[in-house]
PDB file of C-alpha atoms in Angstrom:
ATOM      1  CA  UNK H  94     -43.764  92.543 -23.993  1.00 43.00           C
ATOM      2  CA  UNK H  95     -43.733  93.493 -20.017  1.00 37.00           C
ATOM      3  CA  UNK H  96     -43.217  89.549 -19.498  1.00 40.00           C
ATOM      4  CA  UNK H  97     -39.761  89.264 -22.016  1.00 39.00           C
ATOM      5  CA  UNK H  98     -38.811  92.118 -20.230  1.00 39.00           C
ATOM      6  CA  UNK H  99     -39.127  90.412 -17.111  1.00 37.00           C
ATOM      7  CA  UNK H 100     -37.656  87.018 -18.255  1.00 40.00           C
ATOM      8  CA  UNK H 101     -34.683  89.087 -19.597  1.00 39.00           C
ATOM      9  CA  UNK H 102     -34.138  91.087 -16.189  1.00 42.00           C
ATOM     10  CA  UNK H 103     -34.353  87.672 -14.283  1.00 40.00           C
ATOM     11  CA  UNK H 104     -31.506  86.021 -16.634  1.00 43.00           C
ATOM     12  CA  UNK H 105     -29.368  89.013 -15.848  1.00 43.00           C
ATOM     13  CA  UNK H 106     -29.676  89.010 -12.502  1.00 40.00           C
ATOM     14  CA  UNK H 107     -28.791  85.177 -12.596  1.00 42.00           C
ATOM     15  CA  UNK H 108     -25.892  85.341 -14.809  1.00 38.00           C
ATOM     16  CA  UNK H 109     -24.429  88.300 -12.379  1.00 39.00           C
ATOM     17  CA  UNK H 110     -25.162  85.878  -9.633  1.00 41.00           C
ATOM     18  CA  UNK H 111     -23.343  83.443 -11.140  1.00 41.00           C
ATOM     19  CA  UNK H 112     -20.473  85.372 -12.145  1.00 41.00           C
ATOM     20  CA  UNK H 113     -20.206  86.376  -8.381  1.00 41.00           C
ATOM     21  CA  UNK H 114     -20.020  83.122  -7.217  1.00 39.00           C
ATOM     22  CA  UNK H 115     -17.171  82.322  -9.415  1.00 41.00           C
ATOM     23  CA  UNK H 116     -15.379  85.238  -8.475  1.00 40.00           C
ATOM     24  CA  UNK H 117     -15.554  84.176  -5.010  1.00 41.00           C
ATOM     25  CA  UNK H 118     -11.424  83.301  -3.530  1.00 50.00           C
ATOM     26  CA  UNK H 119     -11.425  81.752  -0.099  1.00 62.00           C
ATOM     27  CA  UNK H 120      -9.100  83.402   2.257  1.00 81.00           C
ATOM     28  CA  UNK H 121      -6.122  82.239   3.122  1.00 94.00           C
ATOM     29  CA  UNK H 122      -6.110  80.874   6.086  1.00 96.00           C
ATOM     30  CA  UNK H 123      -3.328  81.797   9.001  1.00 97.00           C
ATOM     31  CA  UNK H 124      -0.158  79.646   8.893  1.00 97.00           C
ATOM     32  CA  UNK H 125      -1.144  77.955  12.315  1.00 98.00           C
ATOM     33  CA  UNK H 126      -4.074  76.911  10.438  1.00 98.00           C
ATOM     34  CA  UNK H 127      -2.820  75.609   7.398  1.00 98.00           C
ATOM     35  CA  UNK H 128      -0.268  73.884   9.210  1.00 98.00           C
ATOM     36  CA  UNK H 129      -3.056  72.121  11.054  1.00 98.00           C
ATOM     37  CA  UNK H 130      -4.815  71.589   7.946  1.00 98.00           C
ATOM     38  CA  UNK H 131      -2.038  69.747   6.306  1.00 98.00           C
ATOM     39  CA  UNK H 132      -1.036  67.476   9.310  1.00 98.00           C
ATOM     40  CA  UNK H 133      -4.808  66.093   9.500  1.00 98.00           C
ATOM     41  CA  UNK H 134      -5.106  65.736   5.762  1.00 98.00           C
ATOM     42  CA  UNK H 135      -2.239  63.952   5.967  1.00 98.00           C
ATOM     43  CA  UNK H 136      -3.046  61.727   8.329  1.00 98.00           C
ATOM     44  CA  UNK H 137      -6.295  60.722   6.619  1.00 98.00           C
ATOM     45  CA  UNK H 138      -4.549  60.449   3.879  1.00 98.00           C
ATOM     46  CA  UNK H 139      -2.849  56.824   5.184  1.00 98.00           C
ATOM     47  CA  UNK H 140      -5.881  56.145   6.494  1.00 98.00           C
ATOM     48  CA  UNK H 141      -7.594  56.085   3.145  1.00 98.00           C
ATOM     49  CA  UNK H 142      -4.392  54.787   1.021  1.00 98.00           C
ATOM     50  CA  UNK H 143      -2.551  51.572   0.444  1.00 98.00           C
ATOM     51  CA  UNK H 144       0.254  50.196  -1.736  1.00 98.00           C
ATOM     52  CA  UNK H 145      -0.803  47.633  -4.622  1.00 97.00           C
ATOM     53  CA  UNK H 146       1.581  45.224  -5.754  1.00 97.00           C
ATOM     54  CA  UNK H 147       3.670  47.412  -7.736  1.00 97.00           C
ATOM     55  CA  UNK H 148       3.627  49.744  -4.709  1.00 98.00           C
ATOM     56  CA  UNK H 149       1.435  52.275  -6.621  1.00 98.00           C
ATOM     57  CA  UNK H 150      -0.744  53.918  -4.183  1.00 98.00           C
ATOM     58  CA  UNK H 151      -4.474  53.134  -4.155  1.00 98.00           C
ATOM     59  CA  UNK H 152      -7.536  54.330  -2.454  1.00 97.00           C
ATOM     60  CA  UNK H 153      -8.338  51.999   0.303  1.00 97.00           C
ATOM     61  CA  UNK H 154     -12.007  51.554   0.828  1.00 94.00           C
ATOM     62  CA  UNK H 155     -13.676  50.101   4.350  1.00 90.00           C
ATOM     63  CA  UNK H 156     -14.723  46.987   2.861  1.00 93.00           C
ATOM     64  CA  UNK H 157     -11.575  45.851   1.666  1.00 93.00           C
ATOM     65  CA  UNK H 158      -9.898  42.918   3.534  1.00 92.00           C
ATOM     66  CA  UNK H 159      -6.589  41.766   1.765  1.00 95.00           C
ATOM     67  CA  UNK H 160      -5.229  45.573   1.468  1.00 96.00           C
ATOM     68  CA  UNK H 161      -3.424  47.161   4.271  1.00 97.00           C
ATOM     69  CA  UNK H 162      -3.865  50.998   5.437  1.00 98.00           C
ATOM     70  CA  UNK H 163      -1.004  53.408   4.732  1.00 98.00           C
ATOM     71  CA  UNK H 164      -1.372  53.838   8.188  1.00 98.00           C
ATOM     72  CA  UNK H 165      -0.643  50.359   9.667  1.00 98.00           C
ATOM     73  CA  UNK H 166       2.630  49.928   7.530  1.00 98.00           C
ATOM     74  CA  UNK H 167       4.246  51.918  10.660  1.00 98.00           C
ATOM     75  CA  UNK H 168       4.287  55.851   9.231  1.00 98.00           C
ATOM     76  CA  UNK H 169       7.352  57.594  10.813  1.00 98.00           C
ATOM     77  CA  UNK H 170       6.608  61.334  11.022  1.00 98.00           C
ATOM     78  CA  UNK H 171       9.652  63.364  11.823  1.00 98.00           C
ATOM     79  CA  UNK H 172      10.260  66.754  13.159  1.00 98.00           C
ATOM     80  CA  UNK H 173       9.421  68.475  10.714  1.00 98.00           C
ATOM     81  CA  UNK H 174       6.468  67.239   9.878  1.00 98.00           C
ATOM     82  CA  UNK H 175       7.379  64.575   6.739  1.00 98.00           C
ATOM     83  CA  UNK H 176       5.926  61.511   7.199  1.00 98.00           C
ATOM     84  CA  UNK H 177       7.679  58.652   5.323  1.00 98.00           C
ATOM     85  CA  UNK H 178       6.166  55.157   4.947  1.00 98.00           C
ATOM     86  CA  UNK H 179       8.781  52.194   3.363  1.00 98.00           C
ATOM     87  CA  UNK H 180       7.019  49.685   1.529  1.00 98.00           C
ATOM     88  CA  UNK H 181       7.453  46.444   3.450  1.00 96.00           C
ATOM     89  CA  UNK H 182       9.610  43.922   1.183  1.00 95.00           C
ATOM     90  CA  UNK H 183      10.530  46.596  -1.346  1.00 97.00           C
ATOM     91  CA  UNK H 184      13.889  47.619   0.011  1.00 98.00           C
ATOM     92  CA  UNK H 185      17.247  47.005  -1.537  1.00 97.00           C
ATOM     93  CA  UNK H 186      19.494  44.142  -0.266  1.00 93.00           C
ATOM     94  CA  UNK H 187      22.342  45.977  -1.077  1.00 93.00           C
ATOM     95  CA  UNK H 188      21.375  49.282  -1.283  1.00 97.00           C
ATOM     96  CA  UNK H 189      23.595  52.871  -1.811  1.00 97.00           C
ATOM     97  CA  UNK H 190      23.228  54.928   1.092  1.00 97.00           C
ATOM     98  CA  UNK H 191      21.643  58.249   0.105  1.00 98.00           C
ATOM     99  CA  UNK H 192      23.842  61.646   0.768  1.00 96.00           C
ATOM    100  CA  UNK H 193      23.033  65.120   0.650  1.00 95.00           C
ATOM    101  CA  UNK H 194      24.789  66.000  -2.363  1.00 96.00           C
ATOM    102  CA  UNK H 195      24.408  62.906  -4.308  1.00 97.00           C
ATOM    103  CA  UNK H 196      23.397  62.783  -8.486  1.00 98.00           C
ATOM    104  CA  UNK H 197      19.895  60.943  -7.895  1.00 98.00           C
ATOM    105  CA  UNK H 198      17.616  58.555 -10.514  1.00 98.00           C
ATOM    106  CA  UNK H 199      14.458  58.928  -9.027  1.00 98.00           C
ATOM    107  CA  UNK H 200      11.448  57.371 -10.511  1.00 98.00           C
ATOM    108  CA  UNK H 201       7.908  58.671  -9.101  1.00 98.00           C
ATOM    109  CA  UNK H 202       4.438  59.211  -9.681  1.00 98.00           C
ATOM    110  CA  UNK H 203       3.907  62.724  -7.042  1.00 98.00           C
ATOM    111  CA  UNK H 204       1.075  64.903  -6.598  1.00 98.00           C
ATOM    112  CA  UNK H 205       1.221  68.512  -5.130  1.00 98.00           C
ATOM    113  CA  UNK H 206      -2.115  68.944  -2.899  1.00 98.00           C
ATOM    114  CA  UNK H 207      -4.064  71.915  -0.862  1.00 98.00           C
ATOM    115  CA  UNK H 208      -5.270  70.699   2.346  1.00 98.00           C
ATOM    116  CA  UNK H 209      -8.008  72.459   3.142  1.00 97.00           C
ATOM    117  CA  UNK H 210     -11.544  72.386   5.423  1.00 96.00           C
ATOM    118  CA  UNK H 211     -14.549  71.464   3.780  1.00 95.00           C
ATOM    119  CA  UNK H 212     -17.863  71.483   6.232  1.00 95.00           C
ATOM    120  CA  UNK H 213     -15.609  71.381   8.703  1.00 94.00           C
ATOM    121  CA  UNK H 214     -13.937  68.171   7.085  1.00 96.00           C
ATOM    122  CA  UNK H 215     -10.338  68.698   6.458  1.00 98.00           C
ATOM    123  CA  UNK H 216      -8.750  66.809   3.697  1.00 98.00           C
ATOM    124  CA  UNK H 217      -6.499  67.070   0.695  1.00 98.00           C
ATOM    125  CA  UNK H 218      -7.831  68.669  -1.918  1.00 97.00           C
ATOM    126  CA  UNK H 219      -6.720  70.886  -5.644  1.00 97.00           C
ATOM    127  CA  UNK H 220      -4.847  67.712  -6.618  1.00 98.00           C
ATOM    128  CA  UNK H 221      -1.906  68.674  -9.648  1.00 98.00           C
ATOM    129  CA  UNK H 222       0.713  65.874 -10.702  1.00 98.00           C
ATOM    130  CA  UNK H 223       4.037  67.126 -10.253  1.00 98.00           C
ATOM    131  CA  UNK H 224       5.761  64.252 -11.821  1.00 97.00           C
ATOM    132  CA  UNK H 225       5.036  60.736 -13.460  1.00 97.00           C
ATOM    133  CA  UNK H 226       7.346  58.944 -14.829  1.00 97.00           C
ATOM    134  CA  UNK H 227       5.758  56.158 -14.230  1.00 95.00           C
ATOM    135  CA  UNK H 228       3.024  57.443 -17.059  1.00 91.00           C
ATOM    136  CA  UNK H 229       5.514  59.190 -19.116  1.00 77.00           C
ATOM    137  CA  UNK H 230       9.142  57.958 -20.367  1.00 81.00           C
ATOM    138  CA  UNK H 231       8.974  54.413 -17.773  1.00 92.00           C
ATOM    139  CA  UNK H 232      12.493  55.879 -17.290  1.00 96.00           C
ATOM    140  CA  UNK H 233      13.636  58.132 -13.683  1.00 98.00           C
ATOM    141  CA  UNK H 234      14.311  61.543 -14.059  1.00 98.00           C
ATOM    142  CA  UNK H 235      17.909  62.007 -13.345  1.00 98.00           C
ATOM    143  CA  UNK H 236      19.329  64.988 -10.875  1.00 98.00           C
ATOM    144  CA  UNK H 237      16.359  66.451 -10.204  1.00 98.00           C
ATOM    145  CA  UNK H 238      16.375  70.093  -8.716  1.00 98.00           C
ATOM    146  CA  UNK H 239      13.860  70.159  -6.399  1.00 98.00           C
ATOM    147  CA  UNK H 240      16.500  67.547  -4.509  1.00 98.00           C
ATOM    148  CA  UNK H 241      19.484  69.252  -5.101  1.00 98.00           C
ATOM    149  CA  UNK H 242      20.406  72.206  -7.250  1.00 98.00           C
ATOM    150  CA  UNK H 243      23.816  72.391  -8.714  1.00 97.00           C
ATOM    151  CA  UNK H 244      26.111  75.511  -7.356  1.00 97.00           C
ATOM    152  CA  UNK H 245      26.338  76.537 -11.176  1.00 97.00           C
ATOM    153  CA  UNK H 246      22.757  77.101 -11.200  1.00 97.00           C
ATOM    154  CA  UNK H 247      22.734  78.989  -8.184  1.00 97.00           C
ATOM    155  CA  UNK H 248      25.915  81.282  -9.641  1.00 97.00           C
ATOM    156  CA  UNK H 249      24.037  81.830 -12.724  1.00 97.00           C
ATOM    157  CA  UNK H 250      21.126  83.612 -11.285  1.00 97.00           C
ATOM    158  CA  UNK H 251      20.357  87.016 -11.607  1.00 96.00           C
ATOM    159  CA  UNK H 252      18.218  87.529  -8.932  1.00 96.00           C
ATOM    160  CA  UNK H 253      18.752  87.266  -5.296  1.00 97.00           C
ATOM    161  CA  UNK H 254      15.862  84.970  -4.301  1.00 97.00           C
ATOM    162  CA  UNK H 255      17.098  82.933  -7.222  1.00 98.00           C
ATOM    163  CA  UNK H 256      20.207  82.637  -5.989  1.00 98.00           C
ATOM    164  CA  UNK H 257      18.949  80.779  -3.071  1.00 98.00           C
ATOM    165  CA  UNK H 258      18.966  77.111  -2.338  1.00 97.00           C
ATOM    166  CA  UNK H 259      15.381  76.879  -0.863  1.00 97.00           C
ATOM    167  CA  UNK H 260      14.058  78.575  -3.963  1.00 98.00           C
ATOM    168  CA  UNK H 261      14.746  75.141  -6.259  1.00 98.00           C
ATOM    169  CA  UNK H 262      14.581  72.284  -3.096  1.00 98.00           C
ATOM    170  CA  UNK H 263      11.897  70.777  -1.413  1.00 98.00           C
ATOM    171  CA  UNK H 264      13.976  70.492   1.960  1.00 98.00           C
ATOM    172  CA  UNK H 265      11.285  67.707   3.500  1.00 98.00           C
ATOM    173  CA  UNK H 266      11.817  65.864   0.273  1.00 98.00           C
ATOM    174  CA  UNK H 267      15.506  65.355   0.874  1.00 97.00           C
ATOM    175  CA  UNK H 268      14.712  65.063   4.704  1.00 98.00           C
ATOM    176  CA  UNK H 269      12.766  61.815   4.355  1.00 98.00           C
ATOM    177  CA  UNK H 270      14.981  60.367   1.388  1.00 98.00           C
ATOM    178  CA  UNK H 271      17.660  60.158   3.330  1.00 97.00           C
ATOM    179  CA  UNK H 272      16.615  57.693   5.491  1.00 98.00           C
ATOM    180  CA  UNK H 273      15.959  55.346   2.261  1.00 98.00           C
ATOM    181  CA  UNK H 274      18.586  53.668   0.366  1.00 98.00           C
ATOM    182  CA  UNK H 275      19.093  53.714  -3.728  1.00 98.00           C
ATOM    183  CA  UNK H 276      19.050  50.522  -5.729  1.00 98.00           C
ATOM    184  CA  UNK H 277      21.358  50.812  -7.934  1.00 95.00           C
ATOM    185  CA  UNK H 278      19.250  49.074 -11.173  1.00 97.00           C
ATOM    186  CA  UNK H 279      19.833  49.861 -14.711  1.00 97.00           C
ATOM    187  CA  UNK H 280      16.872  53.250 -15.723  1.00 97.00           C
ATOM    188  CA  UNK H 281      15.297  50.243 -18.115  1.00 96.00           C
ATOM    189  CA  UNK H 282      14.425  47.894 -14.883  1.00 97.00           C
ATOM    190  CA  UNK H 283      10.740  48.339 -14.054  1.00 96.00           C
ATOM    191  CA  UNK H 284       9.944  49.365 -11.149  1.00 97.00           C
ATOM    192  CA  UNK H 285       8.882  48.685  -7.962  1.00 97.00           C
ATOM    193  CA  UNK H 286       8.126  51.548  -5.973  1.00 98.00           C
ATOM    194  CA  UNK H 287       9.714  51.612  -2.408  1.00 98.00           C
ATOM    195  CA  UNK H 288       7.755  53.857  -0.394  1.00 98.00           C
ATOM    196  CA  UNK H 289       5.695  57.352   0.305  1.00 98.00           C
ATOM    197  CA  UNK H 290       6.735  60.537   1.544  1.00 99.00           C
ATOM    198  CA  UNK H 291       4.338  62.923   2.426  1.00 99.00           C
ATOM    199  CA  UNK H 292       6.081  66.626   2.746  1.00 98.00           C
ATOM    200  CA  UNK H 293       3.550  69.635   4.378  1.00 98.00           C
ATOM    201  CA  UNK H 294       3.670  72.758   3.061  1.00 98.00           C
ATOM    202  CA  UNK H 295       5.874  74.389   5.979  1.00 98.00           C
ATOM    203  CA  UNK H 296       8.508  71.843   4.564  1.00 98.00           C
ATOM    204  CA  UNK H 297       8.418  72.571   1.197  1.00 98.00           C
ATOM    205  CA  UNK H 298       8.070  75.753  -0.534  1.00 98.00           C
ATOM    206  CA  UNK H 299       5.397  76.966   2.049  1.00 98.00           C
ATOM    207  CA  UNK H 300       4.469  80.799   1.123  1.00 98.00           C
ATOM    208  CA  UNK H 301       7.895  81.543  -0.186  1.00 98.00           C
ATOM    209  CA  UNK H 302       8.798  82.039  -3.817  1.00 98.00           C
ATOM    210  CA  UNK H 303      10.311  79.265  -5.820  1.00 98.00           C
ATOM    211  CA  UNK H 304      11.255  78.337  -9.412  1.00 98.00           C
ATOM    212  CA  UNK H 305       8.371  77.802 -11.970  1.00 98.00           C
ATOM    213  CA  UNK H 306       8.534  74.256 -12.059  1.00 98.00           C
ATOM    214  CA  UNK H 307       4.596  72.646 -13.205  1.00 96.00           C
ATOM    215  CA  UNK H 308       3.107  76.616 -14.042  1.00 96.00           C
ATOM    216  CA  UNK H 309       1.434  76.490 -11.140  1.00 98.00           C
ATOM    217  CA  UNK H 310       1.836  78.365  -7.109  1.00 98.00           C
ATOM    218  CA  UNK H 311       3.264  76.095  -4.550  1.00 98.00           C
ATOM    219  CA  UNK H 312       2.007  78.595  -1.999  1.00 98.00           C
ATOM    220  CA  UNK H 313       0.498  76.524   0.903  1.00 98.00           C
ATOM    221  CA  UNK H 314       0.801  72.986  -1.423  1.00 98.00           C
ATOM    222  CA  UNK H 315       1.654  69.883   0.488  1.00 98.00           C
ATOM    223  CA  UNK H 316       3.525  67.281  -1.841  1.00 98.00           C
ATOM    224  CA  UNK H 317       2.832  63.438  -1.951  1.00 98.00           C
ATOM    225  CA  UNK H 318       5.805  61.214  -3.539  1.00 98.00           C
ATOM    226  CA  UNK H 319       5.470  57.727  -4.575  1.00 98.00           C
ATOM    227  CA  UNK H 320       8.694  56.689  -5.562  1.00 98.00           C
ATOM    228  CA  UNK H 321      11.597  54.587  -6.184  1.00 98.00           C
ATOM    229  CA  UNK H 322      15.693  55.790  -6.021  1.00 98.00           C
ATOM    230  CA  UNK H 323      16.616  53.519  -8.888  1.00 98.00           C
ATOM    231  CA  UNK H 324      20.839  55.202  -8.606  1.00 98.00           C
ATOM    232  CA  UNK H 325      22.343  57.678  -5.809  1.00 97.00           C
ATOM    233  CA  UNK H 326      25.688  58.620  -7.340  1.00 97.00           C
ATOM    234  CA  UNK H 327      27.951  59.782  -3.755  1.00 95.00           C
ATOM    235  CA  UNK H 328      29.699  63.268  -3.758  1.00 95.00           C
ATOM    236  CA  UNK H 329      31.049  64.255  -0.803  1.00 92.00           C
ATOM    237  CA  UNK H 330      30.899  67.971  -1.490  1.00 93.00           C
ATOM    238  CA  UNK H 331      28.554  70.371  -2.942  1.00 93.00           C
ATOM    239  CA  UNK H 332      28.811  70.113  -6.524  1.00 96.00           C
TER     240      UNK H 332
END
């Protein structure tokens, strides 16, 4: 009897153990930090990715000698921290400059990320799609949001911080399309995606509130698009 007691004591203590450990929450980290943390995850992140034929992105592995890196395809980071990459010899001809304002068709598989430090590894990590198309309808989602919000959303709002641009738009995301031009292809053509654009979390929603848009926090999330602008409709004022 004394030894089920025993065994019964020691499974308690190890299911309270356990139950411990998954009640465990890493602090968050200072915004110096996670800055830092999403600059080097980025950067390994074209380090370990390339562009297949479709332009899909693809983990790149050392061994592999017909791929090329993310990061030899020229990255241009800007200012503000996006880093774009344009696919070589997947740009339009004849392509529709793309404005501000503009009604986009924008077709893209993009992933919302947590860079964070491992072992004293720092990397991207919490991975949660943010849109496919690609896997869903094959057809680009049209005015999306996150890259411009109409005023009569905005006017509708009953709440202040809803009533605020930066509370729908990834400002890095419309950054870093803008130096990309639109195709102008029927939302039927397949695609063939142009490029990456990597936006840190200090250019996206960074610890601010923002609309619900996947169900999950965008506090501190880095975004990844993969993407193609199959239309960019011009309006030359805030519509």
């Amino acid at each position: 009897m004394k030894k089920v007691f025993l065994y019964l004591a020691m499974a308690s203590i190890a299911l309270t153990s356990c139950r411990k450990d998954e009640d465990v929450v890493e602090p968050e980290v200072s915004i110096d930090t996670q800055n830092s943390y999403d600059d080097q995850a980025a950067a390994k992140y074209l380090e370990t990715h390339y562009f297949d034929a479709k332009g899909n992105v693809k983990d790149f592995v050392e061994t592999d000698t017909v791929n090329v890196k993310l990061s030899d395809l020229n990255p241009v980071t800007l200012p503000s921290g996006v880093i774009y990459v344009m696919r070589p010899d997947a740009q339009p001809v004849d392509g529709t400059p793309i404005r501000p304002y503009d009604v986009l068709s924008l077709m893209s598989n993009s992933v919302t990320y947590i860079a964070n430090s491992v072992d004293n590894k720092v990397s991207f990590g919490s991975a949660f799609t943010f849109r496919n198309t690609l896997a869903g309808s094959g057809i680009p989602e049209l005015d999306p949001a996150y890259f411009y919000v109409k005023e009569s959303v905005l006017n509708a709002a009953t709440q202040d911080v809803a009533k605020q641009r930066s509370y729908y738009e990834i400002e890095g995301l419309r950054e870093a399309l803008e130096k990309f031009q639109a195709y102008n292809i029927p939302d039927e053509s397949d695609y063939n995606l142009q490029g990456l654009i990597i936006v840190p979390s200090r250019a996206a929603f960074a610890r601010d509130p923002h609309f619900n848009y996947s169900g999950i926090s965008f506090r501190n999330r880095s975004f990844i698009f993969n993407f193609q602008v199959y239309k960019s409709v011009y309006s030359a004022t805030p519509r």
